[in-house]
Structure formats: structure tokens, C-alpha cells
Short mmCIF file of C-alpha atoms in Angstrom, two decimals:
data_model
loop_
_atom_site.label_atom_id
_atom_site.label_comp_id
_atom_site.label_asym_id
_atom_site.label_seq_id
_atom_site.Cartn_x
_atom_site.Cartn_y
_atom_site.Cartn_z
CA MET Z 1 73.23 29.41 63.44
CA LYS Z 2 75.04 32.52 62.34
CA ILE Z 3 75.26 35.85 64.71
CA SER Z 4 75.60 39.30 63.56
CA VAL Z 5 76.43 41.72 66.03
CA LEU Z 6 75.89 45.66 65.66
CA ASN Z 7 75.89 48.50 67.72
CA SER Z 8 72.81 49.92 69.30
CA ALA Z 9 71.64 53.18 70.23
CA ALA Z 10 73.35 53.36 73.37
CA GLY Z 11 76.63 51.60 72.75
CA VAL Z 12 75.32 48.03 73.88
CA ASN Z 13 75.69 45.30 71.29
CA ARG Z 14 72.40 44.68 69.19
CA ILE Z 15 72.34 41.13 68.55
CA ARG Z 16 70.55 39.73 65.06
CA PHE Z 17 70.13 36.13 64.50
CA PHE Z 18 70.32 34.64 61.21
CA SER Z 19 68.45 30.84 60.79
CA ALA Z 20 70.38 28.27 59.64
CA THR Z 21 67.38 27.45 57.04
CA ALA Z 22 68.57 27.76 53.42
CA ASP Z 23 66.62 30.62 51.48
CA GLY Z 24 66.51 28.63 48.28
CA SER Z 25 69.78 30.45 46.89
CA GLY Z 26 72.37 28.49 49.05
CA GLY Z 27 72.60 31.34 51.71
CA MET Z 28 71.13 31.78 54.99
CA LYS Z 29 67.87 33.44 55.72
CA LYS Z 30 67.83 36.66 57.56
CA TYR Z 31 66.06 36.97 60.73
CA ALA Z 32 62.96 38.94 60.03
CA PRO Z 33 62.72 42.58 61.25
CA SER Z 34 60.53 43.53 63.71
CA ARG Z 35 56.73 43.20 62.82
CA PHE Z 36 56.26 46.62 63.68
CA TRP Z 37 58.61 47.87 60.99
CA LYS Z 38 56.78 49.27 58.21
CA LYS Z 39 58.37 48.33 54.43
CA GLN Z 40 58.39 51.56 52.62
CA ASP Z 41 59.64 50.83 49.00
CA SER Z 42 63.00 49.38 49.50
CA ARG Z 43 63.38 50.66 53.32
CA TYR Z 44 62.10 49.80 56.62
CA GLN Z 45 60.37 52.85 58.75
CA ARG Z 46 60.66 51.91 62.32
CA PRO Z 47 57.78 53.27 64.99
CA ILE Z 48 59.06 56.46 66.66
CA PHE Z 49 58.67 56.71 70.47
CA VAL Z 50 58.70 60.14 72.13
CA ALA Z 51 59.64 60.65 75.90
CA ALA Z 52 60.80 63.68 77.87
CA THR Z 53 63.44 63.97 80.60
CA ARG Z 54 60.72 65.05 83.13
CA GLN Z 55 57.24 66.64 83.60
CA HIS Z 56 56.05 69.92 81.56
CA VAL Z 57 58.89 69.94 78.96
CA GLY Z 58 56.65 69.99 76.09
CA LYS Z 59 56.35 66.34 75.19
CA THR Z 60 52.82 66.23 73.88
CA THR Z 61 53.35 69.54 71.97
CA THR Z 62 56.51 68.19 70.25
CA SER Z 63 54.42 64.81 69.66
CA LEU Z 64 51.61 66.95 67.93
CA ALA Z 65 54.11 68.79 65.80
CA ILE Z 66 55.71 65.71 64.76
CA ILE Z 67 52.41 63.88 63.84
CA SER Z 68 51.85 67.23 61.74
CA GLY Z 69 55.15 66.72 60.04
CA LEU Z 70 54.32 63.07 59.50
CA GLN Z 71 51.23 63.67 57.87
CA LYS Z 72 52.90 65.51 55.02
CA LYS Z 73 55.11 62.57 54.11
CA PHE Z 74 52.96 59.64 55.10
CA GLN Z 75 49.21 59.05 53.70
CA LYS Z 76 48.27 57.05 57.37
CA VAL Z 77 50.08 58.22 60.40
CA GLY Z 78 49.24 56.13 63.51
CA PHE Z 79 49.39 57.16 67.37
CA LEU Z 80 49.69 54.78 70.35
CA LYS Z 81 49.86 56.05 74.02
CA PRO Z 82 51.21 52.68 75.48
CA VAL Z 83 50.66 53.59 78.95
CA GLY Z 84 48.40 56.42 80.21
CA GLN Z 85 47.43 58.35 83.35
CA GLN Z 86 44.88 61.07 82.97
CA HIS Z 87 41.93 59.76 81.13
CA VAL Z 88 38.86 60.92 79.72
CA GLU Z 89 35.42 58.90 78.40
CA VAL Z 90 35.17 58.54 74.89
CA GLN Z 91 32.89 56.33 72.55
CA SER Z 92 34.76 53.67 70.64
CA ASP Z 93 33.47 52.99 66.74
CA ASN Z 94 31.49 50.28 68.18
CA GLY Z 95 29.61 52.31 70.48
CA LYS Z 96 31.27 51.36 73.82
CA THR Z 97 31.99 53.79 76.28
CA LEU Z 98 35.78 53.61 77.16
CA ARG Z 99 38.44 55.09 79.08
CA VAL Z 100 41.44 56.51 77.29
CA ASP Z 101 44.26 58.64 77.73
CA LYS Z 102 43.32 62.21 77.31
CA ASP Z 103 46.29 62.82 74.84
CA CYS Z 104 44.95 60.19 72.72
CA TYR Z 105 41.45 62.22 72.46
CA LEU Z 106 43.52 65.24 71.56
CA VAL Z 107 45.39 63.28 68.81
CA ARG Z 108 42.71 61.38 67.14
CA GLU Z 109 40.42 64.21 66.95
CA HIS Z 110 42.74 67.21 65.91
CA PHE Z 111 44.45 65.08 63.31
CA ASN Z 112 41.27 63.18 62.08
CA LEU Z 113 43.24 59.85 62.73
CA HIS Z 114 39.83 57.69 62.30
CA GLN Z 115 41.52 54.75 60.74
CA ILE Z 116 42.40 53.73 64.29
CA ASP Z 117 39.73 53.25 66.87
CA TYR Z 118 39.96 54.53 70.44
CA ASP Z 119 39.96 50.79 71.92
CA SER Z 120 43.57 50.42 70.28
CA MET Z 121 45.20 53.83 71.33
CA SER Z 122 45.46 53.54 74.86
CA PRO Z 123 46.06 49.95 76.14
CA VAL Z 124 47.00 50.40 79.63
CA ILE Z 125 45.75 53.10 81.80
CA ILE Z 126 47.17 53.68 85.42
CA PRO Z 127 44.61 55.28 87.51
CA ARG Z 128 44.75 56.17 91.20
CA GLY Z 129 45.25 52.53 93.06
CA TYR Z 130 46.65 50.78 90.01
CA THR Z 131 50.06 50.57 91.54
CA ARG Z 132 48.76 48.87 94.68
CA LYS Z 133 46.85 46.30 92.74
CA TYR Z 134 49.99 45.62 90.74
CA VAL Z 135 52.23 45.31 93.74
CA ASP Z 136 49.22 42.99 95.44
CA GLY Z 137 49.49 40.68 92.46
CA GLU Z 138 46.30 41.78 91.02
CA VAL Z 139 47.50 43.08 87.68
CA SER Z 140 50.05 40.77 85.72
CA ASP Z 141 52.88 41.73 83.52
CA GLU Z 142 51.62 39.34 80.89
CA ALA Z 143 48.35 41.12 80.50
CA GLN Z 144 49.90 44.20 80.48
CA LEU Z 145 52.48 43.57 77.96
CA SER Z 146 49.82 41.62 75.75
CA ASP Z 147 47.39 44.51 75.67
CA ILE Z 148 49.87 46.77 74.56
CA GLU Z 149 51.29 44.56 71.82
CA GLN Z 150 47.78 43.68 70.53
CA ALA Z 151 47.27 47.72 70.56
CA MET Z 152 50.29 48.41 68.67
CA THR Z 153 49.36 45.59 66.25
CA ASN Z 154 45.88 47.00 65.30
CA VAL Z 155 47.24 50.52 65.11
CA SER Z 156 50.49 49.42 63.07
CA ASN Z 157 48.18 47.36 60.75
CA ALA Z 158 46.13 50.65 59.83
CA SER Z 159 49.26 52.86 59.48
CA ASP Z 160 51.98 53.73 57.29
CA ILE Z 161 54.35 55.09 60.51
CA VAL Z 162 53.38 55.20 64.15
CA LEU Z 163 54.44 57.62 66.41
CA CYS Z 164 54.02 56.24 70.44
CA GLU Z 165 54.06 59.08 72.99
CA GLY Z 166 55.63 57.94 76.58
CA THR Z 167 54.39 59.33 79.87
CA GLY Z 168 56.88 61.42 81.45
CA HIS Z 169 60.71 60.57 81.60
CA CYS Z 170 61.84 57.18 80.48
CA ALA Z 171 61.45 55.45 83.87
CA VAL Z 172 58.08 56.29 84.53
CA GLY Z 173 56.08 53.33 84.81
CA SER Z 174 59.05 51.08 86.13
CA ILE Z 175 57.13 50.11 89.35
CA VAL Z 176 54.26 48.27 87.29
CA ASN Z 177 57.29 46.99 84.90
CA ILE Z 178 55.94 48.88 81.97
CA ASN Z 179 58.56 52.03 81.86
CA ASN Z 180 58.87 53.84 78.70
CA ALA Z 181 62.24 52.37 77.56
CA LYS Z 182 60.91 48.97 78.20
CA VAL Z 183 57.84 49.40 76.26
CA ALA Z 184 59.79 51.28 73.36
CA SER Z 185 62.33 48.44 72.91
CA MET Z 186 59.35 45.67 73.06
CA LEU Z 187 57.76 47.76 69.95
CA GLY Z 188 61.30 47.91 67.98
CA ALA Z 189 60.76 51.86 68.38
CA ASP Z 190 63.52 54.42 68.16
CA MET Z 191 63.45 57.03 70.76
CA VAL Z 192 63.12 60.61 70.53
CA LEU Z 193 64.20 62.75 73.75
CA VAL Z 194 62.42 65.68 74.80
CA ALA Z 195 64.26 68.48 77.21
CA ASN Z 196 63.98 71.88 78.35
CA GLY Z 197 66.41 74.54 77.31
CA GLY Z 198 69.80 74.88 78.93
CA LEU Z 199 73.36 73.38 78.16
CA GLY Z 200 74.61 71.70 81.41
CA SER Z 201 71.14 70.86 83.05
CA ALA Z 202 69.61 69.43 79.81
CA PHE Z 203 72.43 67.29 79.04
CA ASP Z 204 72.48 65.83 82.64
CA GLU Z 205 68.78 65.02 82.49
CA LEU Z 206 69.34 63.46 78.95
CA GLU Z 207 72.19 61.32 80.20
CA LEU Z 208 69.92 60.03 82.59
CA ASN Z 209 67.57 58.87 80.19
CA ARG Z 210 69.85 57.39 77.65
CA VAL Z 211 71.18 55.17 80.37
CA LEU Z 212 68.04 53.49 80.93
CA CYS Z 213 67.83 53.37 76.93
CA GLN Z 214 71.30 51.85 76.87
CA HIS Z 215 69.55 49.18 79.51
CA TYR Z 216 66.89 48.35 77.33
CA ASN Z 217 68.98 48.42 74.11
CA VAL Z 218 66.65 51.18 72.64
CA ARG Z 219 68.11 53.27 69.71
CA ILE Z 220 67.99 56.88 70.24
CA ALA Z 221 67.09 58.66 67.00
CA GLY Z 222 67.72 62.07 68.25
CA VAL Z 223 66.88 64.95 70.75
CA ILE Z 224 64.62 68.05 70.79
CA ILE Z 225 65.02 70.75 73.19
CA ASN Z 226 62.02 73.09 73.79
CA LYS Z 227 61.30 76.35 75.31
CA VAL Z 228 64.58 77.70 74.56
CA ARG Z 229 65.23 81.66 75.60
CA GLY Z 230 65.32 83.91 72.56
CA ASP Z 231 68.59 85.57 73.83
CA LYS Z 232 70.48 82.21 74.33
CA TYR Z 233 68.98 80.20 71.06
CA ASP Z 234 71.96 80.27 68.92
CA GLN Z 235 74.25 79.34 71.88
CA THR Z 236 72.04 76.41 72.84
CA LYS Z 237 71.37 75.14 69.35
CA SER Z 238 74.97 75.40 68.59
CA TYR Z 239 76.55 73.97 71.60
CA LEU Z 240 74.09 71.21 72.40
CA ALA Z 241 73.93 69.94 68.71
CA ARG Z 242 78.00 69.48 69.15
CA ALA Z 243 77.79 67.70 72.67
CA LEU Z 244 75.36 65.73 71.49
CA LYS Z 245 77.36 64.68 68.23
CA ASN Z 246 80.74 64.57 69.76
CA THR Z 247 79.41 62.58 73.08
CA TRP Z 248 76.71 60.12 71.69
CA GLY Z 249 76.56 60.42 68.03
CA VAL Z 250 73.00 61.60 67.94
CA PRO Z 251 71.79 64.67 65.95
CA LEU Z 252 69.79 67.76 67.73
CA LEU Z 253 66.71 67.15 65.88
CA GLY Z 254 64.99 70.24 67.14
CA CYS Z 255 65.79 73.56 68.93
CA ILE Z 256 62.36 75.30 69.77
CA PRO Z 257 62.10 78.95 70.98
CA ASP Z 258 60.13 79.77 74.02
CA ARG Z 259 56.23 80.82 73.37
CA PRO Z 260 55.01 82.29 76.51
CA PHE Z 261 51.29 82.03 75.24
CA LEU Z 262 51.47 78.49 75.31
CA GLY Z 263 52.14 78.53 79.16
CA CYS Z 264 49.41 80.89 79.85
CA PRO Z 265 46.26 79.31 81.34
CA ALA Z 266 42.76 79.80 79.52
CA LEU Z 267 39.79 80.38 82.04
CA ALA Z 268 38.60 76.71 81.18
CA ASP Z 269 42.16 75.63 82.69
CA LEU Z 270 41.57 77.44 85.99
CA GLU Z 271 38.17 75.81 86.19
CA LYS Z 272 39.62 72.47 86.29
CA LEU Z 273 42.42 73.50 88.65
CA PHE Z 274 39.79 75.01 91.21
CA SER Z 275 36.85 72.58 90.38
CA THR Z 276 34.58 75.17 89.76
CA LYS Z 277 32.84 77.08 87.06
CA LEU Z 278 32.54 80.49 85.57
CA LEU Z 279 29.68 82.64 87.00
CA THR Z 280 29.46 84.63 83.95
CA GLY Z 281 31.23 85.17 80.78
CA TYR Z 282 31.08 81.29 79.93
CA GLU Z 283 31.81 82.12 76.32
CA HIS Z 284 35.11 83.28 76.92
CA ARG Z 285 36.46 80.22 78.80
CA PHE Z 286 39.27 79.66 76.35
CA ARG Z 287 40.45 83.15 76.68
CA HIS Z 288 44.28 83.00 78.00
CA TYR Z 289 45.57 85.08 80.66
CA ASN Z 290 49.40 85.64 81.62
CA VAL Z 291 50.42 84.53 84.77
CA LYS Z 292 52.66 87.64 85.02
CA ASP Z 293 49.62 90.04 84.68
CA THR Z 294 47.49 88.52 87.38
CA VAL Z 295 46.66 91.05 90.10
CA VAL Z 296 45.60 90.24 93.96
CA VAL Z 297 43.55 93.31 94.80
CA THR Z 298 43.82 94.55 98.40
CA THR Z 299 43.44 98.29 97.82
CA SER Z 300 40.64 100.60 97.76
CA LEU Z 301 37.86 100.66 95.13
CA THR Z 302 39.50 103.98 93.79
CA ARG Z 303 42.65 102.53 93.48
CA PHE Z 304 40.88 99.74 91.63
CA LEU Z 305 39.39 101.65 89.18
CA GLU Z 306 42.71 103.37 88.27
CA ASN Z 307 44.13 99.91 87.74
CA LEU Z 308 41.41 98.57 85.72
CA ARG Z 309 42.16 101.34 83.25
CA GLU Z 310 45.80 101.31 83.43
CA LYS Z 311 46.45 97.96 83.05
CA PRO Z 312 46.63 95.78 80.04
CA SER Z 313 43.03 94.88 78.95
CA ARG Z 314 43.50 91.15 79.42
CA THR Z 315 44.30 91.11 83.21
CA LEU Z 316 43.04 88.59 85.73
CA TYR Z 317 42.05 90.06 88.85
CA ILE Z 318 41.48 88.33 92.41
CA CYS Z 319 39.68 89.65 95.34
CA HIS Z 320 37.86 88.61 98.19
CA ALA Z 321 34.19 87.70 98.56
CA THR Z 322 33.75 90.05 101.11
CA ARG Z 323 34.78 93.07 98.96
CA ASP Z 324 31.52 93.82 97.45
CA ASP Z 325 33.08 97.51 96.36
CA LEU Z 326 35.40 95.96 94.04
CA ILE Z 327 33.15 93.22 92.54
CA LEU Z 328 30.40 96.31 91.95
CA GLY Z 329 33.46 98.37 90.46
CA PHE Z 330 34.38 95.74 88.34
CA MET Z 331 30.79 94.88 86.80
CA GLY Z 332 30.37 98.95 86.62
CA GLU Z 333 33.71 99.41 84.66
CA CYS Z 334 32.70 96.30 82.35
CA GLN Z 335 29.39 98.22 81.81
CA ARG Z 336 30.73 101.51 81.43
CA ARG Z 337 33.32 99.90 78.60
CA ARG Z 338 30.60 98.47 76.71
CA ASN Z 339 28.21 101.38 76.82
CA GLU Z 340 31.10 103.80 75.23
CA SER Z 341 32.36 101.28 72.88
CA GLU Z 342 35.60 101.37 73.72
CA LYS Z 343 38.28 98.61 72.70
CA ALA Z 344 37.55 95.33 73.81
CA PHE Z 345 37.56 94.87 77.65
CA GLU Z 346 38.96 91.51 78.47
CA ALA Z 347 39.51 91.40 82.16
CA ALA Z 348 38.30 88.66 84.36
CA LEU Z 349 37.73 88.48 87.92
CA ILE Z 350 38.28 85.60 90.77
CA ILE Z 351 36.35 86.07 93.69
CA CYS Z 352 37.96 83.99 96.60
CA GLY Z 353 36.24 82.64 99.85
CA ARG Z 354 34.93 79.89 101.57
CA LYS Z 355 31.62 78.02 101.49
CA GLY Z 356 29.35 78.73 104.26
CA LYS Z 357 31.21 81.47 105.79
CA TYR Z 358 33.06 83.73 103.10
CA GLN Z 359 30.53 83.82 99.86
CA ILE Z 360 29.29 86.28 97.27
CA SER Z 361 26.33 88.22 98.92
CA PRO Z 362 23.11 87.28 97.42
CA ASN Z 363 22.38 90.89 96.30
CA ILE Z 364 25.49 90.91 94.37
CA GLN Z 365 24.68 87.72 92.72
CA ASP Z 366 21.27 89.24 91.46
CA MET Z 367 23.30 91.95 89.90
CA MET Z 368 25.85 89.60 87.99
CA PRO Z 369 25.02 90.04 84.21
CA GLY Z 370 23.39 87.16 82.63
CA HIS Z 371 23.50 88.21 79.28
CA GLU Z 372 26.04 87.25 76.32
CA ASN Z 373 29.35 88.56 76.02
CA SER Z 374 29.55 89.58 79.85
CA GLN Z 375 33.11 89.83 81.70
CA PRO Z 376 34.22 86.32 83.16
CA MET Z 377 33.91 85.86 86.69
CA MET Z 378 34.25 82.57 89.04
CA PHE Z 379 34.07 81.80 92.67
CA VAL Z 380 36.88 79.80 94.22
CA ASP Z 381 36.74 78.13 97.45
CA LEU Z 382 40.35 79.31 98.67
CA SER Z 383 41.97 82.56 100.01
CA THR Z 384 43.56 85.11 97.72
CA HIS Z 385 46.85 83.79 98.54
CA GLN Z 386 46.09 80.19 97.92
CA ALA Z 387 44.50 80.96 94.67
CA MET Z 388 47.46 82.94 93.42
CA THR Z 389 49.76 80.31 94.69
CA LYS Z 390 47.94 77.62 92.72
CA ILE Z 391 48.07 79.65 89.31
CA ASN Z 392 51.67 80.31 89.79
CA ASP Z 393 52.45 76.86 90.23
CA PHE Z 394 50.23 75.54 87.41
CA THR Z 395 51.19 74.16 84.07
CA PRO Z 396 48.31 74.18 81.79
CA LYS Z 397 48.08 71.16 79.23
CA LEU Z 398 46.81 71.02 75.73
CA ASN Z 399 43.38 69.78 75.18
CA TYR Z 400 41.31 69.41 72.24
CA GLU Z 401 38.31 72.06 73.10
CA ASP Z 402 41.27 74.52 73.17
CA THR Z 403 41.59 74.54 69.46
CA ASN Z 404 43.22 78.08 69.17
CA ARG Z 405 46.03 76.91 71.65
CA VAL Z 406 46.65 73.46 69.96
CA SER Z 407 46.97 75.21 66.71
CA VAL Z 408 49.36 77.63 67.56
CA ALA Z 409 51.26 75.23 69.19
CA VAL Z 410 51.63 73.02 66.22
CA LYS Z 411 52.54 75.96 63.93
CA HIS Z 412 55.28 77.15 66.24
CA TYR Z 413 56.85 73.97 66.97
CA GLU Z 414 56.74 72.19 63.75
CA PRO Z 415 59.22 74.59 61.46
CA TYR Z 416 61.97 73.89 63.95
CA ILE Z 417 61.82 70.03 63.88
CA ASP Z 418 63.91 68.59 61.29
CA MET Z 419 61.39 66.13 59.75
CA ASP Z 420 64.00 64.91 57.18
CA GLU Z 421 66.54 63.99 59.36
CA LEU Z 422 64.00 62.25 61.79
CA ILE Z 423 62.68 59.97 59.03
CA ARG Z 424 66.48 59.18 57.75
CA ARG Z 425 67.31 58.51 61.40
CA THR Z 426 64.52 55.84 62.02
CA THR Z 427 64.61 54.14 58.51
CA SER Z 428 67.30 51.60 57.08
CA SER Z 429 67.50 49.66 53.93
CA ASP Z 430 67.29 46.40 55.32
CA SER Z 431 66.53 44.95 58.77
CA SER Z 432 69.75 46.06 60.52
CA PHE Z 433 70.71 49.75 61.08
CA ASN Z 434 73.91 49.27 59.05
CA ASP Z 435 73.02 51.50 55.95
CA PRO Z 436 76.02 52.84 54.54
CA GLU Z 437 74.27 55.20 52.38
CA SER Z 438 72.77 57.12 55.46
CA ILE Z 439 75.13 56.57 58.37
CA SER Z 440 79.03 55.77 58.57
CA PHE Z 441 80.42 52.97 60.42
CA ASP Z 442 82.13 55.14 62.46
CA GLU Z 443 78.80 57.04 63.54
CA LEU Z 444 76.87 53.50 63.90
CA ARG Z 445 79.43 52.50 66.63
CA ARG Z 446 78.77 55.50 68.95
CA LEU Z 447 74.83 54.89 68.51
#
């Protein structure tokens, strides 16, 4: 048997075996490429795996933008979330009720990936208690890996290219032996690492994840930097691109400026955060509010009414349930604006209290408008300080129902990602990575 040694993405030798069986021409038959590498004309397209350096860096938004770009270049794009945590219930094509990662529902419905059934998109879900079951021996490695491999087989067979989205950073899932780097290696995928803007801190976080990719012999296709400050954009893009190329030999595939709107929670997000429902204004539950424009009201009614008229129309107010005067003042100002046909009044009111002790009085509840287009109000079983703290600490996530934010996110991210370079980096002319037409051997040695 002949052995060919190539350099991997992380500097570790990647070994390709050549069979001693003759190929009919007197030569040696080359070891077949990964069965998940898709042959496109004379080239092989490898799966793309997206992982982040930590939570809340825009991994899912980046994945959505990449899928949108891939759909412009491939007829059938597949999606897989090998290991998920937060799940939703969906109906599979055969009518079964399944639990899948919430991102699978978002991606399949938004991009109409109906060539793939839900039962193949989210093979492993890790709910509460799963880790203990694994440590107790109730969950086997073989079952997990088999489920992931079978799901990937189904998705790959129905697609021209597959994008896999990881869960968090590359080491997430290690305690159950299915971390992102290991899964990417098993699937023969190239890794795209996503980090938040910055220089030193971003590179340090990337390096920690690169080392794990190196351990599992996963090739890094490139890096995407998110949420870059506008005044630091050119500097961040220039220096990180050079640092990545000089140190790792990989490209900066995207540098995306911050878009504050994407981090603004909608009222629907606050419903989930506080485990409550809007009392009024349900039709506005996908209206977004900037956390910086959130005001805890502790002043007099007179000052509150002045505030309502001075502040931006779309302001989120928080008051206590015992302040009947503020609640009535809010409803009265809404009615005044409506009667005088002024420009849209888009304020919302969170009323804080404690069930059984501090609640909205029955008389006030009877006065709350039940008609359409009323101003949003919700009751939260917390103090005003606790509610404000939770809102400040909250990072909203994309969901399928919030179609406006999903569309805005994709349109904002996609133009900043170099799709041609991503595809070039994840294809080769044969089953190795040594493609002289796309990358030099000197560069390859650093990959």
C-alpha cells in the first residue's frame, strides 16, 4: 500500500491511502474521497461546517446568509444541525411529530428546503438531563454517531451541497463525545469559524478553536468576523485579514459591520423571556425595541406624560403594577394620539408586580382596550429592577415567525461574505486538497 501525506488545515499531517488493487491501467487505485464530498463536474465540493468562538456571535445569522448565497450557485442546498439544544415540535413529511433544533425549522421554512425531511435535519438533541444519561451509560457513542451519519447521508443524497451548523464553539458537546470539531471531521467538512469584531480578543478566541480543529484534523476554510463597529471596520478588516493569512494561511471570508436592529428584542422575544403574553396589542408582537430606549418610570404622572411626548415614539416603558396613574396615563395618551391622528405612536408598557400581591387592579384591567391596533401592554411577575436587568442581559435569537428580522439579517450579512472564495476553498480537483490551480503548495503547507 502506498501512502500520500498532505498537510491539513491545522498543520497536522492528513494521510490519504492508496489501494494496492490495480485500476486496470497498471497504476494504483486512489482511495475514494469522503462519500459526503459531492462531485460537481470535474471537482469535489466538500460540506461546509459553521461554528462560533462562543455564544451570541451571530453564527445562525451567518449560516442563513451563507445558505442564501449558496442557493444562488447550487440548485439544491442541504442543511444539517448535527447536535442541537433548544428544540421545537414539527410535523415530518410522513405526519409524525418530531422534536428538532429550532434553527432547522427556521432554515427549512425560510429557504423552502423541502427536499429534506425534518427527520434528517436534527439527529441529536441534547435536552435537560441528557448529559447525565450519557455519563450513566444510558446513551451510547455508537448510537449518536450512527444517527448523525445517517442523517448526513439522507441530506447529502438530496442536495448538491450541504451546510452544517454547529452548536456554540468547537468544543461544545465534548462531555457527550460529539463536539463540533469531531463531528466536522467525521463528515469530511471544512470549517468556517465565526467570531465577534475586534483584533486581539477575536484572534485569541479563534486560536482556541483552531487548536481543536487541528486535533481532529479539520481543515479551516476561513473566518467570518461579525458585529464590527463602523468606526473600526476598515482597521479590523485589514489587520485581521493579514494576521489570519500570515499566521494560519487562511482567508478572512467576511467582515460584517454591526447592525444594531438585529440585536433589538421584539415583544414576542420578551414574551418568551418573561414567560408571559401581551395583554393588549398582540398584533404588534413583532415590533422591535432598542434596549437603549427602555425607560423605568418612577416619576410623577405629569413628568411621565411629558416623557411620552418627548421621547422617540417607539420607546419601551416599565412601571410597577401599583402605579394606576401611570397605566391610565399611558392608555389616555394612546387614545389621544389615535383621536388626533398624529403620526404612529409605537410605545409599549411592561407592568411589573407579583401574582397574589402586586397585580393590575380589576378596574384598570376592565379599561384596557380590546380593539385592534391598541398599544402593547404586558404583565411581568418581577420587580421593575429585575425586569430591566433581564432585558439588558438578553440576546434575542432569530426565529421563523419574525420574518422581517430574518430577511433584514440575511440582506445585511450576505453582501459582506465572499461566496466565491468560500466555494474555492471548499472544492478541489481530486480527492486531495492539492489543487495547483487554486492554491500553492506553500500555502497548502500552512493549512
